[in-house]
mmCIF file of C-alpha atoms and ligand atoms in Angstrom:
data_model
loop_
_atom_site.group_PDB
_atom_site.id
_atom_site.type_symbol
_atom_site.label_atom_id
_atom_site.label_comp_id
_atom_site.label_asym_id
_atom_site.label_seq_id
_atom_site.Cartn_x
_atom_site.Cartn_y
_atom_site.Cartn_z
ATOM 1 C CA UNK J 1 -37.488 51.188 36.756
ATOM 2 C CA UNK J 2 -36.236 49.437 39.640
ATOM 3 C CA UNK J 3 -36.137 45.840 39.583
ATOM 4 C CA UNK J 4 -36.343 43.577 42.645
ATOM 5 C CA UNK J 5 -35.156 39.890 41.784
ATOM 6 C CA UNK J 6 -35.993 37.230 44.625
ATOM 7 C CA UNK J 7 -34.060 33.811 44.297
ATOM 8 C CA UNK J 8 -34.222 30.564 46.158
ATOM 9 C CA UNK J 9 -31.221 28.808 44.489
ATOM 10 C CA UNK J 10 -27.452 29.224 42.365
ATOM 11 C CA UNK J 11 -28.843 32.301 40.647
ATOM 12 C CA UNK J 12 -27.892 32.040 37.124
ATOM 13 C CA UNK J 13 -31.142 33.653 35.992
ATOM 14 C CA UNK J 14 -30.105 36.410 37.828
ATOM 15 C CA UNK J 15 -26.573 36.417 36.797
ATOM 16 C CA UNK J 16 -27.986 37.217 33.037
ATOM 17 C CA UNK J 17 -30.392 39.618 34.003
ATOM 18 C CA UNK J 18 -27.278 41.703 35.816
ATOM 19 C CA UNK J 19 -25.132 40.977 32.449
ATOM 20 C CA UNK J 20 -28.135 41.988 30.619
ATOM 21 C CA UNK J 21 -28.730 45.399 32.246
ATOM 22 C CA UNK J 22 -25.311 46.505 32.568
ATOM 23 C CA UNK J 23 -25.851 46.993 28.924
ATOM 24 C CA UNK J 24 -26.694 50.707 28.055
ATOM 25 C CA UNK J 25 -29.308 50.130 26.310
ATOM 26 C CA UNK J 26 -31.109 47.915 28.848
ATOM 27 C CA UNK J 27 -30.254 50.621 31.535
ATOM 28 C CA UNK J 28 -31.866 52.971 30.120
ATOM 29 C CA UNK J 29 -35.208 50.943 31.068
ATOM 30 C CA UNK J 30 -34.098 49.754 34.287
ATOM 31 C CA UNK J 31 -31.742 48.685 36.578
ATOM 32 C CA UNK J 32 -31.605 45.386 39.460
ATOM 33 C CA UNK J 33 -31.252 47.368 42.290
ATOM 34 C CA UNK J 34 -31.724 44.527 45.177
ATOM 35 C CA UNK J 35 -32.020 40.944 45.534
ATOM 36 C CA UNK J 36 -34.139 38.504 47.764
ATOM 37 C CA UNK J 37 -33.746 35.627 49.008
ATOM 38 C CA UNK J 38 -35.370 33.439 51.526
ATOM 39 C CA UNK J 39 -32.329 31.085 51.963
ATOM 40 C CA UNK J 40 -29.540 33.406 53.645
ATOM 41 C CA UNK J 41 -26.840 31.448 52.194
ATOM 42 C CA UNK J 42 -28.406 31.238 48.459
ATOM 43 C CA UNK J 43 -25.344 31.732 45.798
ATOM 44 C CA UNK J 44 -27.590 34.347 44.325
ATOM 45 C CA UNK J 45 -27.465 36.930 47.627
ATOM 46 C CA UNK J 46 -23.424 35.896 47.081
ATOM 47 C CA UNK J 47 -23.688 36.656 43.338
ATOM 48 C CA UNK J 48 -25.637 39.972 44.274
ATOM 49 C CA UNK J 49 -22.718 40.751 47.269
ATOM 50 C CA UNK J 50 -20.771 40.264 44.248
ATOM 51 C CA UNK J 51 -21.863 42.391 42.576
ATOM 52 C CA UNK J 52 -22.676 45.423 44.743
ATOM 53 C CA UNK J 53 -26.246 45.119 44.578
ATOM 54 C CA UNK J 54 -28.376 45.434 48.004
ATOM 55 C CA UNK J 55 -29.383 42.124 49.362
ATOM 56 C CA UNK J 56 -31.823 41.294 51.494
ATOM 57 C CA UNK J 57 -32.724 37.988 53.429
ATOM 58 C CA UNK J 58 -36.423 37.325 53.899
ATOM 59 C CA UNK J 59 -36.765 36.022 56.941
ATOM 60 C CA UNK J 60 -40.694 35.020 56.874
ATOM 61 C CA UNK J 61 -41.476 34.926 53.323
ATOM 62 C CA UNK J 62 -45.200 34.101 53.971
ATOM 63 C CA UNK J 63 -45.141 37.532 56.226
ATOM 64 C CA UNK J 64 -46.313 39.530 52.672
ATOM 65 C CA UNK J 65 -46.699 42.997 54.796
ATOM 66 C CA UNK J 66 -43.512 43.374 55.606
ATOM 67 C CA UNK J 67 -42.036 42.117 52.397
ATOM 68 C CA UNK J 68 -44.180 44.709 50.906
ATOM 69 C CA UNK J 69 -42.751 47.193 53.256
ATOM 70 C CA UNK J 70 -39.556 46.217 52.658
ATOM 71 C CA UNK J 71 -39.534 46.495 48.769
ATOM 72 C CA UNK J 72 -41.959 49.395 49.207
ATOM 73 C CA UNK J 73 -38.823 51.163 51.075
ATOM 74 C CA UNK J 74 -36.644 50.353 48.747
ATOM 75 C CA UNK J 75 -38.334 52.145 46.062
ATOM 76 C CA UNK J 76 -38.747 48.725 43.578
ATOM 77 C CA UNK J 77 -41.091 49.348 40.635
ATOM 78 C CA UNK J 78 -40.716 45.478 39.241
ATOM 79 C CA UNK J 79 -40.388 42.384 40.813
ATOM 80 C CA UNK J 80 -38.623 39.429 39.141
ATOM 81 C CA UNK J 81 -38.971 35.741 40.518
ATOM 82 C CA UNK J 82 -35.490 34.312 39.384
ATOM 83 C CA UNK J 83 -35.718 30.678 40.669
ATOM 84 C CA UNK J 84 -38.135 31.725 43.995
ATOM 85 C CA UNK J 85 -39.480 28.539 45.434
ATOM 86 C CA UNK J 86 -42.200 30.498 47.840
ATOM 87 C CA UNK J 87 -45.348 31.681 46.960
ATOM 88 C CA UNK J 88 -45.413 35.282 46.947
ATOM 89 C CA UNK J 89 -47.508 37.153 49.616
ATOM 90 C CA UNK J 90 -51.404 38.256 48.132
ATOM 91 C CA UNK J 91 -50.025 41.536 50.021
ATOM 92 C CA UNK J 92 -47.256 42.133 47.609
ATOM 93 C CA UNK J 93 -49.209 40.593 44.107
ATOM 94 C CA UNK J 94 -51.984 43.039 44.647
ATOM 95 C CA UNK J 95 -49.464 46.109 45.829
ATOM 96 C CA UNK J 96 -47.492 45.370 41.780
ATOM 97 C CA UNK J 97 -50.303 44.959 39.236
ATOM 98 C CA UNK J 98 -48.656 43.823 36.497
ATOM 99 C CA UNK J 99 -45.290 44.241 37.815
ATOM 100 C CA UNK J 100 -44.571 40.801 39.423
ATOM 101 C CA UNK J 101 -42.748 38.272 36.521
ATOM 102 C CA UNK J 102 -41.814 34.678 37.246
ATOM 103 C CA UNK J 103 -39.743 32.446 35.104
ATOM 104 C CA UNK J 104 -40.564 28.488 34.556
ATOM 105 C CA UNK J 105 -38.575 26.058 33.504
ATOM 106 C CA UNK J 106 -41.472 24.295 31.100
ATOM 107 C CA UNK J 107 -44.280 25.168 28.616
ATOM 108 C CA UNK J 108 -46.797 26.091 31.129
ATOM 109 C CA UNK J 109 -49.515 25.467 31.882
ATOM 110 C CA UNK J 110 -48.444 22.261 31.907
ATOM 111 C CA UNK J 111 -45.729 20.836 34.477
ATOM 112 C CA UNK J 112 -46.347 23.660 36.686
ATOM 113 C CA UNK J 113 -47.923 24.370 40.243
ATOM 114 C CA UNK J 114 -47.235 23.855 43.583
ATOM 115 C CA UNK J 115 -43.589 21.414 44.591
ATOM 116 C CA UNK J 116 -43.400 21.898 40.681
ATOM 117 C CA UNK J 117 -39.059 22.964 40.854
ATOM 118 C CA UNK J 118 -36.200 21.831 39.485
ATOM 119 C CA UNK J 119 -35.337 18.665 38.561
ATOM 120 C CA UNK J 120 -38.903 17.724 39.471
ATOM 121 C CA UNK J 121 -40.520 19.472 36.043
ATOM 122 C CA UNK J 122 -37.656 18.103 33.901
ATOM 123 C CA UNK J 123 -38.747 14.420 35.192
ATOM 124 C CA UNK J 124 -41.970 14.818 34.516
ATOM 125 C CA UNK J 125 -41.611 16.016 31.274
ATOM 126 C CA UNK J 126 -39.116 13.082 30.369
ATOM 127 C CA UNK J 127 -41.668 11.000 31.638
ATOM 128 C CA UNK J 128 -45.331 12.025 30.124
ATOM 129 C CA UNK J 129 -42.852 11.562 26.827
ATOM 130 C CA UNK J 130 -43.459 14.955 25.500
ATOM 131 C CA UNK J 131 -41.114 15.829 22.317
ATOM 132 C CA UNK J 132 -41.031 19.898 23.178
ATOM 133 C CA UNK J 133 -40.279 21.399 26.832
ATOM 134 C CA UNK J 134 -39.238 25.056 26.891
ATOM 135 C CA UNK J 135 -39.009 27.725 29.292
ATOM 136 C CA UNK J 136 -41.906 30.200 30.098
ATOM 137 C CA UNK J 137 -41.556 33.495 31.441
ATOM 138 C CA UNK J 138 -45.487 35.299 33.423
ATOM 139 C CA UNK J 139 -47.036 38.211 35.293
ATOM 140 C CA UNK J 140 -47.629 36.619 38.630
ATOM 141 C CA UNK J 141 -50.875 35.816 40.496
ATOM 142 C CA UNK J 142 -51.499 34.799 44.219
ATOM 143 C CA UNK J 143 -50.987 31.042 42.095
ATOM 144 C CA UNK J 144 -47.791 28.848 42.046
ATOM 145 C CA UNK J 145 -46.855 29.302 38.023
ATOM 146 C CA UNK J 146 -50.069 30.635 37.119
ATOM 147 C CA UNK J 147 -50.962 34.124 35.726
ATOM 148 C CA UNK J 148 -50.905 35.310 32.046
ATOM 149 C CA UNK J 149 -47.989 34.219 29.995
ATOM 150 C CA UNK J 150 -45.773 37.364 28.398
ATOM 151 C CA UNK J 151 -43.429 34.683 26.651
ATOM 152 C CA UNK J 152 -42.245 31.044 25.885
ATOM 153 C CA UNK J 153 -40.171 29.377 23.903
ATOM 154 C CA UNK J 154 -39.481 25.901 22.890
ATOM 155 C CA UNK J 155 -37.038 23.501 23.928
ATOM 156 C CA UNK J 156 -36.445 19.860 22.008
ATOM 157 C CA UNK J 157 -36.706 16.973 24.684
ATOM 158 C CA UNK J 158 -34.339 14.349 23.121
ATOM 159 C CA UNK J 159 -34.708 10.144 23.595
ATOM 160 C CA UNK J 160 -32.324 9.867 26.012
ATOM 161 C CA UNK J 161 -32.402 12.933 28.166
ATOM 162 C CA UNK J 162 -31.540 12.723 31.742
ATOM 163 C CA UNK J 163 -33.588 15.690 33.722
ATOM 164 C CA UNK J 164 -29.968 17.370 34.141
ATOM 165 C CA UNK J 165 -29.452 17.020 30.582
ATOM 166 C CA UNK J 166 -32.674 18.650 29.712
ATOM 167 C CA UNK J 167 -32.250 21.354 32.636
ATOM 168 C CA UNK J 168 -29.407 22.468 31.471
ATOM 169 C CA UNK J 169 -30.522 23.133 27.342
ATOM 170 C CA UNK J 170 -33.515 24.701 29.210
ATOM 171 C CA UNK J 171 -31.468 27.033 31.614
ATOM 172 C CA UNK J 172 -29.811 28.124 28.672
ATOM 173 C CA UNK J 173 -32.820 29.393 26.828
ATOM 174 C CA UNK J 174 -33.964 30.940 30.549
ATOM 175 C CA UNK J 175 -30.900 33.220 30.694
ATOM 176 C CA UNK J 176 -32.175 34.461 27.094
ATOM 177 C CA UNK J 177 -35.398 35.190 27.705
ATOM 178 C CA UNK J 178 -35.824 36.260 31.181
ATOM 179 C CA UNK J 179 -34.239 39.467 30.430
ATOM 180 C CA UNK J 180 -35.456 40.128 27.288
ATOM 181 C CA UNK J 181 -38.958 39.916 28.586
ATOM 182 C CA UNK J 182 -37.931 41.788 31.951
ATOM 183 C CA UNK J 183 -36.300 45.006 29.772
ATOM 184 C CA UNK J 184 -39.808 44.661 27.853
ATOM 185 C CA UNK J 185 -42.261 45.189 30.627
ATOM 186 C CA UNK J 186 -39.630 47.841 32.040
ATOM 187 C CA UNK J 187 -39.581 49.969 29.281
ATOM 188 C CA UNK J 188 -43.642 49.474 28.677
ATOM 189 C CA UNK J 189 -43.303 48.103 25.303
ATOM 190 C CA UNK J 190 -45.231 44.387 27.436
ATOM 191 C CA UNK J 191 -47.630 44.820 29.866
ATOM 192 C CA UNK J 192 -50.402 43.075 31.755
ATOM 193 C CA UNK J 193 -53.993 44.690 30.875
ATOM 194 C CA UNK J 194 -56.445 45.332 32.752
ATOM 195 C CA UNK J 195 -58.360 42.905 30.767
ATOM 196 C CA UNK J 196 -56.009 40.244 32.481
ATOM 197 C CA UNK J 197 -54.374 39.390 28.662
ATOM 198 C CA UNK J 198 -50.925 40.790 27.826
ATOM 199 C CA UNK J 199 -50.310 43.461 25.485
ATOM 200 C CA UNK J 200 -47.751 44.862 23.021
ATOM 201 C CA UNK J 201 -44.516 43.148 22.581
ATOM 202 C CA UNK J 202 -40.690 42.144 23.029
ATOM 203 C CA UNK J 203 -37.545 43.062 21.303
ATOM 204 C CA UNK J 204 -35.976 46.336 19.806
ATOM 205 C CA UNK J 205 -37.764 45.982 16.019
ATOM 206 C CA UNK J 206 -40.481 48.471 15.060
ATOM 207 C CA UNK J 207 -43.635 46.967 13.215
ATOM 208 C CA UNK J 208 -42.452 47.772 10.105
ATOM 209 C CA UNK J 209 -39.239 46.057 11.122
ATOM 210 C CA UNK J 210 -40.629 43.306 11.860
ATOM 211 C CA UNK J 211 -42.771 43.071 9.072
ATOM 212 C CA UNK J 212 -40.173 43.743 6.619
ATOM 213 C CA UNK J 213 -38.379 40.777 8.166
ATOM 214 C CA UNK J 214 -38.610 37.250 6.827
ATOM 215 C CA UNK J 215 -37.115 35.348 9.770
ATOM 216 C CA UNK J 216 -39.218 33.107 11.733
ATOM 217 C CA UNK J 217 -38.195 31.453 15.081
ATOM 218 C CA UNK J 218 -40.324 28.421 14.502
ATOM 219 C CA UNK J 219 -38.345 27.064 11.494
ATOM 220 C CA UNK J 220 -35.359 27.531 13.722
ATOM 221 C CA UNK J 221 -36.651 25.058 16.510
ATOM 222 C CA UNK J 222 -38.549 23.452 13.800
ATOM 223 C CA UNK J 223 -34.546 22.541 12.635
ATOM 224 C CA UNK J 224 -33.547 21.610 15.985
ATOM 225 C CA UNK J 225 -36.738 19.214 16.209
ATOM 226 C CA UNK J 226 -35.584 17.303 13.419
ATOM 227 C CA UNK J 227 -32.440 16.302 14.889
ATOM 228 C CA UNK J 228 -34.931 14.116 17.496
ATOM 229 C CA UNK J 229 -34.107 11.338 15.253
ATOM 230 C CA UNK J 230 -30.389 12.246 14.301
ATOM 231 C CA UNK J 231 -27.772 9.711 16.154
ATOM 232 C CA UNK J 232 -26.178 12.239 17.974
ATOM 233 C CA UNK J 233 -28.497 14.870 19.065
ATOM 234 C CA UNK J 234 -25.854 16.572 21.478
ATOM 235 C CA UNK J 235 -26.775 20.024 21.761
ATOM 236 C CA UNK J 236 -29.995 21.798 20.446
ATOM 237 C CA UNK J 237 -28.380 25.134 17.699
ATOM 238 C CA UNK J 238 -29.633 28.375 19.205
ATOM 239 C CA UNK J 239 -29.528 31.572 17.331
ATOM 240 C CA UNK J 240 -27.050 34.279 18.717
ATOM 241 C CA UNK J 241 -28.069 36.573 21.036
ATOM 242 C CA UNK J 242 -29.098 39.466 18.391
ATOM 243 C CA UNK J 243 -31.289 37.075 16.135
ATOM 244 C CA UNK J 244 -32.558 35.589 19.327
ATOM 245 C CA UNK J 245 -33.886 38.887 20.607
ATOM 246 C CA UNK J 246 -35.140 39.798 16.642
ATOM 247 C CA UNK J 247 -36.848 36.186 16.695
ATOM 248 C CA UNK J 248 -38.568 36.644 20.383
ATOM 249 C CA UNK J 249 -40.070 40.068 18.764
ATOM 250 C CA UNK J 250 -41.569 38.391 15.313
ATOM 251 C CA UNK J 251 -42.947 35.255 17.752
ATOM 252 C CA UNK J 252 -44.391 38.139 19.940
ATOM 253 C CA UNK J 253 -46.558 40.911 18.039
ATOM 254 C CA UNK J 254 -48.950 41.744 19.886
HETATM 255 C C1 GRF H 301 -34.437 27.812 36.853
HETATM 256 O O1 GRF H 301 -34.615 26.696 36.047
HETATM 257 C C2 GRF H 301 -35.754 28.503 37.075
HETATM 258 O O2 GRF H 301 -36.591 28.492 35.959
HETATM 259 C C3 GRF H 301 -36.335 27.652 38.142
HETATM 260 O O3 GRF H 301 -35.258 27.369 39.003
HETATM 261 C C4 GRF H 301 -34.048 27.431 38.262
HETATM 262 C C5 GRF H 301 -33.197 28.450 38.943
HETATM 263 O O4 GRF H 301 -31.919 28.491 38.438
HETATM 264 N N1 GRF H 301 -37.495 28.225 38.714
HETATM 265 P P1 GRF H 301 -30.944 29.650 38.872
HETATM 266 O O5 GRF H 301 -31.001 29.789 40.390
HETATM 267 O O6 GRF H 301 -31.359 30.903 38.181
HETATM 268 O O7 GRF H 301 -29.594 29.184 38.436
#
């Protein structure tokens, strides 16, 4: 497939999802062939430059015919929202059923919605005093941060966390999961029903893989939750990447 990531900001998200499928195995399911942004000076058109990927500056983002024309001419088969601050065009949600993904920095559906960005969701967590943010990856609707959810997972909100603090053990998470879920709905083993719920699921592991497996990603966060009361609670323990991607497929059966 060809994958279309938009950006508004640094572009870190889309710095993993360009480590991710420069991978082999990823490739095989698709590849980032351009990025858009509607800030012409965005680090992520520079990362993408960078990179030798086709970028593209939108110049009226709420102009969804001719973004649709534009990715429509440029042959992309998925569209990734990687840190997009505009609402994308009806035009271009209804043109890729299914094929529009957005990632949050929060457990939607709370802490979402419209002037619902960075910093700003971290705050507001730290303030309603929830123990568990995360990050939250879904198929997009004509909605700011609404539409079904294809994946989540949880991130400890500690005593003392500053929103940068919290941002950054959340971004971290985010450069995990984006591309996990994007490779997913890429290679068909996630999609968006016609039903409106999302079906099948994420990860490399057959059923009986999974099955036969006695991991479970809970207990892992469940381990990193009971540090909320440790003196030092410096830096939430993330599996590595492989049991990371094993985990997100037992969380997500389908
Ligand atoms: C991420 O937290 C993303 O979830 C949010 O904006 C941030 C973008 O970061 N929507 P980056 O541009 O990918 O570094």
């Amino acid at each position: 497939m060809r994958i279309a990531v938009l950006a508004s900001g640094g572009g870190s998200n889309l710095g993993a999802l360009l480590t991710h499928f420069a991978r082999p195995e990823a490739a095989a399911s698709g590849a980032i062939t351009c990025v858009g942004s509607d800030k012409a000076d965005s680090g992520a058109l520079e990362r993408a430059r960078a990179h030798g990927v086709h970028s593209v500056h939108i110049g009226d983002p709420r102009d969804g015919v001719a973004m649709r024309g534009r990715l429509r001419d440029l042959g992309v088969d998925l569209i990734v929202l990687a840190g997009y601050l505009r609402l994308v065009p009806t035009e271009v949600v209804m043109a890729w059923p299914g094929r529009v993904l957005n990632i949050h920095p929060a457990l939607l559906p709370a802490f979402g919605g419209a002037g619902m960005y960075g910093l700003r969701v971290h705050s507001a967590v730290i303030a309603s005093g929830v123990l568990v943010s995360g990050a939250t990856v879904h198929f997009v609707d004509e909605h700011f941060d609404r539409g079904a959810i294809a994946a989540q997972w949880p991130v400890p909100v500690y005593a003392h966390d500053t929103a940068k603090e919290l941002a950054a053990r959340v971004l971290k998470v985010e450069h995990r999961l984006l591309p996990l879920v994007v490779e997913a709905v890429a290679s068909g083993t996630l999609s968006l029903g016609t039903d409106g719920r999302v079906h099948g699921h994420i990860g490399m592991l057959s059923e009986a893989q999974q099955q036969a497996s006695t991991r479970f990603s809970i207990s892992r966060e469940g381990g990193a939750q009971s540090q909320l009361h440790a003196a030092d609670p410096a830096e939430v323990s993330l599996p590595d990447d492989a049991a990371f991607a094993r985990d997100i497929a037992l969380l997500y059966p389908r």
